[in-house]
Coordinates of C-alpha atoms in Angstrom, one line a residue:
X14 CA 225.2 80.0 74.2
X15 CA 222.9 77.3 72.3
X16 CA 223.3 75.9 69.8
X17 CA 221.7 73.2 67.4
X18 CA 224.3 71.2 65.7
X19 CA 224.6 68.4 63.1
X20 CA 227.8 66.0 64.4
X21 CA 227.5 63.7 61.5
X22 CA 225.2 62.0 59.0
X23 CA 222.1 62.2 61.0
X24 CA 223.2 63.1 64.0
X25 CA 221.8 66.6 65.6
X26 CA 221.4 68.5 68.7
X27 CA 221.1 71.0 70.0
X28 CA 224.0 71.9 72.9
X29 CA 226.3 74.4 75.0
X30 CA 228.7 75.7 72.8
X31 CA 231.8 78.7 73.8
X32 CA 230.0 81.7 72.8
X33 CA 231.8 83.3 69.2
X34 CA 234.3 86.2 68.9
X35 CA 234.3 88.7 66.1
X36 CA 237.5 88.9 64.1
X37 CA 238.4 92.9 63.3
X38 CA 235.5 92.9 60.6
X39 CA 233.5 91.1 61.7
X40 CA 229.7 91.1 64.4
X41 CA 228.6 89.5 66.4
X42 CA 224.7 89.2 65.3
X43 CA 222.6 88.2 69.0
X44 CA 220.0 85.8 66.5
X45 CA 216.1 86.4 66.5
X46 CA 215.4 83.3 63.6
X47 CA 215.9 81.1 61.2
X48 CA 214.7 80.0 58.6
X49 CA 214.7 76.4 58.0
X50 CA 216.0 75.3 54.4
X51 CA 216.6 72.3 51.6
X52 CA 220.4 73.1 51.7
X53 CA 219.5 71.6 55.8
X54 CA 218.9 68.8 55.1
X55 CA 221.2 68.3 52.4
X56 CA 223.9 68.4 55.6
X57 CA 221.9 66.4 57.5
X58 CA 222.8 62.9 55.2
X59 CA 226.7 64.6 54.4
X60 CA 226.3 67.1 51.2
X61 CA 227.0 70.1 51.5
X62 CA 229.0 71.2 54.4
X63 CA 232.3 70.2 53.9
X64 CA 233.0 68.7 57.8
X65 CA 230.9 67.8 59.8
X66 CA 230.3 69.0 62.8
X67 CA 228.7 72.5 62.2
X68 CA 226.4 74.6 63.1
X69 CA 223.3 75.4 60.2
X70 CA 221.7 78.3 59.0
X71 CA 221.7 80.0 56.7
X72 CA 218.8 82.3 57.0
X73 CA 218.7 84.6 59.6
X74 CA 218.4 87.9 61.1
X75 CA 219.3 89.8 64.4
X76 CA 220.8 92.7 66.3
X77 CA 224.6 93.4 66.6
X78 CA 225.2 92.5 69.7
X79 CA 229.6 92.5 69.3
X80 CA 231.4 94.0 67.0
X81 CA 234.8 93.6 65.9
X82 CA 238.4 96.3 66.2
X83 CA 237.7 98.1 62.4
X84 CA 233.9 97.7 61.9
X85 CA 232.0 101.6 61.7
X86 CA 229.9 100.4 58.9
X87 CA 226.6 98.8 62.2
X88 CA 227.3 99.8 65.4
X89 CA 225.6 97.5 68.4
X90 CA 221.4 97.1 68.5
X91 CA 221.6 98.0 64.7
X92 CA 219.2 95.2 63.1
X93 CA 220.6 93.4 60.4
X94 CA 219.7 90.6 58.4
X95 CA 222.5 88.3 56.6
X96 CA 223.6 87.3 53.5
X97 CA 225.7 84.0 54.5
X98 CA 227.2 84.0 51.1
X99 CA 231.6 83.7 51.7
X100 CA 234.0 84.4 48.7
X101 CA 238.1 84.1 48.1
X102 CA 238.5 86.7 46.4
X103 CA 240.9 85.2 44.7
X104 CA 240.5 82.6 42.1
X105 CA 239.5 83.6 38.3
X106 CA 235.3 83.5 39.5
X107 CA 235.9 85.5 42.4
X108 CA 237.8 88.0 40.4
X109 CA 235.3 87.9 36.7
X110 CA 232.5 88.0 38.8
X111 CA 231.1 85.7 39.3
X112 CA 231.9 85.1 43.4
X113 CA 229.3 82.7 43.7
X114 CA 230.7 79.7 41.8
X115 CA 234.3 81.1 43.3
X116 CA 236.5 77.4 43.9
X117 CA 236.9 78.3 47.7
X118 CA 233.1 79.2 48.0
X119 CA 231.7 79.2 50.6
X120 CA 229.2 79.8 53.4
X121 CA 227.6 80.8 57.5
X122 CA 226.0 77.5 58.2
X123 CA 227.1 76.0 55.1
X124 CA 231.3 75.7 56.0
X125 CA 231.7 78.0 59.3
X126 CA 229.0 77.8 62.0
X127 CA 225.6 79.6 60.9
X128 CA 222.4 80.6 62.2
X129 CA 221.1 78.6 64.2
X130 CA 222.1 79.6 67.5
X131 CA 221.5 82.0 69.5
X132 CA 224.8 84.2 68.2
X133 CA 226.1 84.4 65.4
X134 CA 229.3 85.2 63.4
X135 CA 229.4 87.9 60.0
X136 CA 231.9 89.8 57.9
X137 CA 229.8 93.9 58.2
X138 CA 230.0 93.4 54.7
X139 CA 227.6 90.6 54.7
X140 CA 225.7 92.6 56.8
X141 CA 222.5 94.2 55.6
X142 CA 220.8 97.5 57.5
X143 CA 217.0 96.8 58.0
X144 CA 214.0 100.2 58.4
X145 CA 212.3 100.7 61.1
X146 CA 209.6 98.9 59.5
X147 CA 210.8 95.4 58.8
X148 CA 210.4 93.4 62.1
X149 CA 213.5 91.5 62.4
X150 CA 212.4 87.4 63.0
X151 CA 210.7 88.2 58.9
X152 CA 214.2 89.7 57.5
X153 CA 214.9 86.5 57.4
X154 CA 214.1 86.0 54.2
X155 CA 215.8 87.7 52.9
X156 CA 218.6 85.1 52.1
X157 CA 216.1 82.9 50.1
X158 CA 214.2 85.9 48.6
X159 CA 217.9 87.4 47.3
X160 CA 217.7 83.4 45.8
X161 CA 215.2 84.2 43.9
X162 CA 216.2 87.1 42.7
X163 CA 219.6 85.2 41.7
X164 CA 217.1 82.8 39.7
X165 CA 215.2 85.5 37.7
X166 CA 218.6 87.0 36.7
X167 CA 220.1 84.0 34.9
X168 CA 216.3 84.0 33.8
X169 CA 216.7 87.4 31.6
X170 CA 212.5 87.1 31.1
X171 CA 210.5 88.7 28.3
X172 CA 207.2 90.5 29.0
X173 CA 204.2 88.0 28.3
X174 CA 206.6 84.8 29.0
X175 CA 205.1 81.0 29.9
X176 CA 205.7 80.4 33.0
X177 CA 205.2 77.3 34.7
X178 CA 206.5 76.3 38.9
X179 CA 207.4 72.8 40.3
X180 CA 207.4 73.0 43.6
X181 CA 204.6 75.2 45.6
X182 CA 206.7 75.2 48.5
X183 CA 208.7 78.4 50.7
X184 CA 211.4 78.8 46.8
X185 CA 208.5 78.1 45.0
X186 CA 206.4 80.8 46.4
X187 CA 208.2 83.5 45.5
X188 CA 210.2 82.7 42.1
X189 CA 205.5 82.9 41.6
X190 CA 205.7 86.3 44.0
X191 CA 209.0 87.6 41.8
X192 CA 207.2 86.2 38.5
X193 CA 204.6 88.7 38.6
X194 CA 206.8 91.2 38.8
X195 CA 208.1 90.8 35.7
X196 CA 205.1 90.4 32.9
X197 CA 205.1 87.2 32.8
X198 CA 201.6 86.7 30.9
X199 CA 201.0 83.2 33.5
X200 CA 202.4 81.8 36.2
X201 CA 201.0 77.6 36.8
X202 CA 202.1 75.5 39.5
X203 CA 201.9 71.7 39.6
X204 CA 202.6 70.0 42.7
X205 CA 201.5 67.2 45.1
X206 CA 201.1 69.0 47.3
X207 CA 197.6 69.5 48.0
X208 CA 197.5 72.6 51.6
X209 CA 201.1 74.4 49.8
X210 CA 199.4 74.6 46.2
X211 CA 196.2 76.5 48.1
X212 CA 198.6 78.6 48.9
X213 CA 200.1 79.2 45.7
X214 CA 196.6 79.9 44.5
X215 CA 195.7 82.2 47.6
X216 CA 199.6 84.6 46.0
X217 CA 197.2 84.3 42.1
X218 CA 198.8 82.2 40.4
X219 CA 196.9 81.4 37.0
X220 CA 196.5 78.1 37.3
X221 CA 198.0 74.6 40.3
X222 CA 197.4 71.3 38.9
X223 CA 198.9 67.9 40.2
X224 CA 199.7 67.1 36.8
X225 CA 201.4 69.4 34.6
X226 CA 198.8 67.6 32.4
X227 CA 196.3 69.1 33.5
X228 CA 196.5 72.2 32.1
X229 CA 195.7 74.1 28.6
X230 CA 199.2 74.1 27.4
X231 CA 201.7 71.8 24.5
X232 CA 204.3 73.9 26.2
X233 CA 205.3 77.2 28.4
X234 CA 208.5 79.8 27.4
X235 CA 210.0 78.9 31.3
X236 CA 210.1 76.1 32.9
X237 CA 211.2 76.1 36.6
X238 CA 211.8 73.7 38.9
X239 CA 212.1 74.4 42.8
X240 CA 212.1 71.0 43.8
X241 CA 215.0 69.1 43.2
X242 CA 213.0 66.0 42.7
X243 CA 214.3 63.5 40.1
X244 CA 210.9 62.7 38.6
X245 CA 209.6 66.5 38.8
X246 CA 212.9 67.9 36.0
X247 CA 212.2 64.9 34.2
X248 CA 208.5 66.1 33.9
X249 CA 209.4 69.5 33.5
X250 CA 211.9 69.4 30.7
X251 CA 209.5 67.9 28.5
X252 CA 207.3 70.9 29.2
X253 CA 209.5 73.5 27.4
X254 CA 208.2 75.2 23.9
X255 CA 210.1 75.8 21.7
X256 CA 213.2 79.0 21.9
X257 CA 212.3 78.3 25.9
X258 CA 214.9 77.8 29.2
X259 CA 214.5 75.5 31.7
X260 CA 216.1 76.9 34.6
X261 CA 217.2 74.1 38.3
X262 CA 216.2 75.9 40.9
X263 CA 215.4 73.6 43.3
X264 CA 218.8 71.6 44.5
X265 CA 218.7 67.9 44.0
X266 CA 220.6 65.0 45.7
X267 CA 223.8 64.5 44.5
X268 CA 222.7 61.4 43.1
X269 CA 219.8 62.4 41.2
X270 CA 219.6 61.8 37.1
X271 CA 218.0 62.6 34.6
X272 CA 217.9 62.0 30.9
X273 CA 218.2 64.7 27.7
X274 CA 217.2 65.3 24.0
X275 CA 220.4 66.4 22.3
X276 CA 218.4 66.7 19.1
X277 CA 215.1 68.2 20.8
X278 CA 217.8 70.5 21.6
X279 CA 219.5 71.2 18.7
X280 CA 216.5 71.2 17.0
X281 CA 214.2 73.4 19.1
X282 CA 217.3 75.6 20.8
X283 CA 215.9 75.0 24.1
X284 CA 218.0 76.4 27.0
X285 CA 218.6 74.5 29.8
X286 CA 220.2 76.8 33.0
X287 CA 221.2 76.9 36.4
X288 CA 221.0 78.9 39.3
X289 CA 223.4 78.6 43.0
X290 CA 222.9 80.5 45.5
X291 CA 223.3 84.2 45.7
X292 CA 225.6 86.7 43.0
X293 CA 225.9 90.9 43.3
X294 CA 221.4 90.0 44.9
X295 CA 220.9 89.9 48.5
X296 CA 221.1 94.1 48.7
X297 CA 218.5 93.8 46.2
X298 CA 216.2 91.1 48.3
X299 CA 216.5 93.5 51.2
X300 CA 214.7 95.9 48.9
X301 CA 212.3 94.5 47.5
X302 CA 211.4 93.0 50.6
X303 CA 211.1 95.9 52.5
X304 CA 208.6 97.2 49.5
X305 CA 206.1 94.7 50.7
X306 CA 206.3 92.0 47.8
X307 CA 206.3 89.7 50.0
X308 CA 204.1 88.6 52.6
X309 CA 206.2 87.0 55.5
X310 CA 202.4 86.0 57.1
X311 CA 201.8 84.1 53.9
X312 CA 205.7 82.2 54.3
X313 CA 206.1 81.5 57.0
X314 CA 203.8 79.0 58.8
X315 CA 206.3 78.1 62.4
X316 CA 207.8 79.8 64.8
X317 CA 209.3 77.2 66.6
X318 CA 211.8 77.5 70.3
X319 CA 215.5 76.1 69.2
X320 CA 215.2 73.0 71.1
X321 CA 213.1 71.4 68.9
X322 CA 215.4 72.4 65.4
X323 CA 215.6 68.6 65.4
X324 CA 212.0 68.0 65.2
X325 CA 211.2 71.5 63.0
X326 CA 214.1 69.4 60.5
X327 CA 212.1 66.0 60.8
X328 CA 207.8 68.8 59.7
X329 CA 210.6 70.2 56.4
X330 CA 211.0 67.2 55.4
X331 CA 207.9 66.1 55.3
X332 CA 206.6 68.4 54.4
X333 CA 204.3 70.3 56.5
X334 CA 204.1 73.9 56.8
X335 CA 205.9 76.2 54.8
X336 CA 209.0 79.1 56.3
X337 CA 209.6 77.1 59.1
X338 CA 211.9 79.3 61.7
X339 CA 213.5 78.7 64.8
X340 CA 213.2 81.4 67.2
X341 CA 216.5 81.0 70.1

């Protein structure tokens, strides 16, 4: 089969690899679409993936092409979206229900071959069947949405909160859409990319700006970083109101560093927290997606052939467009 392979730091190519074979509780998915994510860029620069080479792609959906000997939950021909998370179910974090902190955490497209290929293998337990009205290609958006759902699980948002989001890429926009569902009184978005800010405005945020200084508020109840950029994070930490919460949602480089003000955190009872990937949120995200919480035509800006995977990564890195998908 044809697949994109990250073979080394900064090295990616589309090549031919062996067709996958399912284990007894696995399925082979004929991939319909695979989304690109910031994690893929981190893998390209030598972070996250435990070993290289690896076939990336942890946001994907497709049609079941083959099933293992003990699979009864799905059949060949079923359309599915795939939760890429892989856990050991044995460590103290798994046993306490914090599987996303698993000591042996892995992911399809991170630690094992992913969906940037014609076919991908997944545990049947990770497959969610799609309702008829959901397009298979669009369902690749469920995985990033499930990360956003996890983010709001961490926030435990209260009604009528004021929310400030740094970044209006795919994840920032998803946090915007879910923020509206939580009953936020206002949601404002900061980004340097005017095109992406236009999409945030289109989705109905309260205000957009290229700097929080332009917004008419001294502090926000909830500040969410969806950039992973150290300068944005540093600025966001200074914008949290008394009793408020800062959520580190964007994935920063390993080397990124910011400063905190311990006295302010103590004196103003500020919470600084993080949200890591998916935890008990994939099925709920699939339900929300089926209910129409996101408009795929707004979120997906580019659908490119798998052969253009390297170019798609470069476009994503340059901040052009919103969600970019490759279609094997």
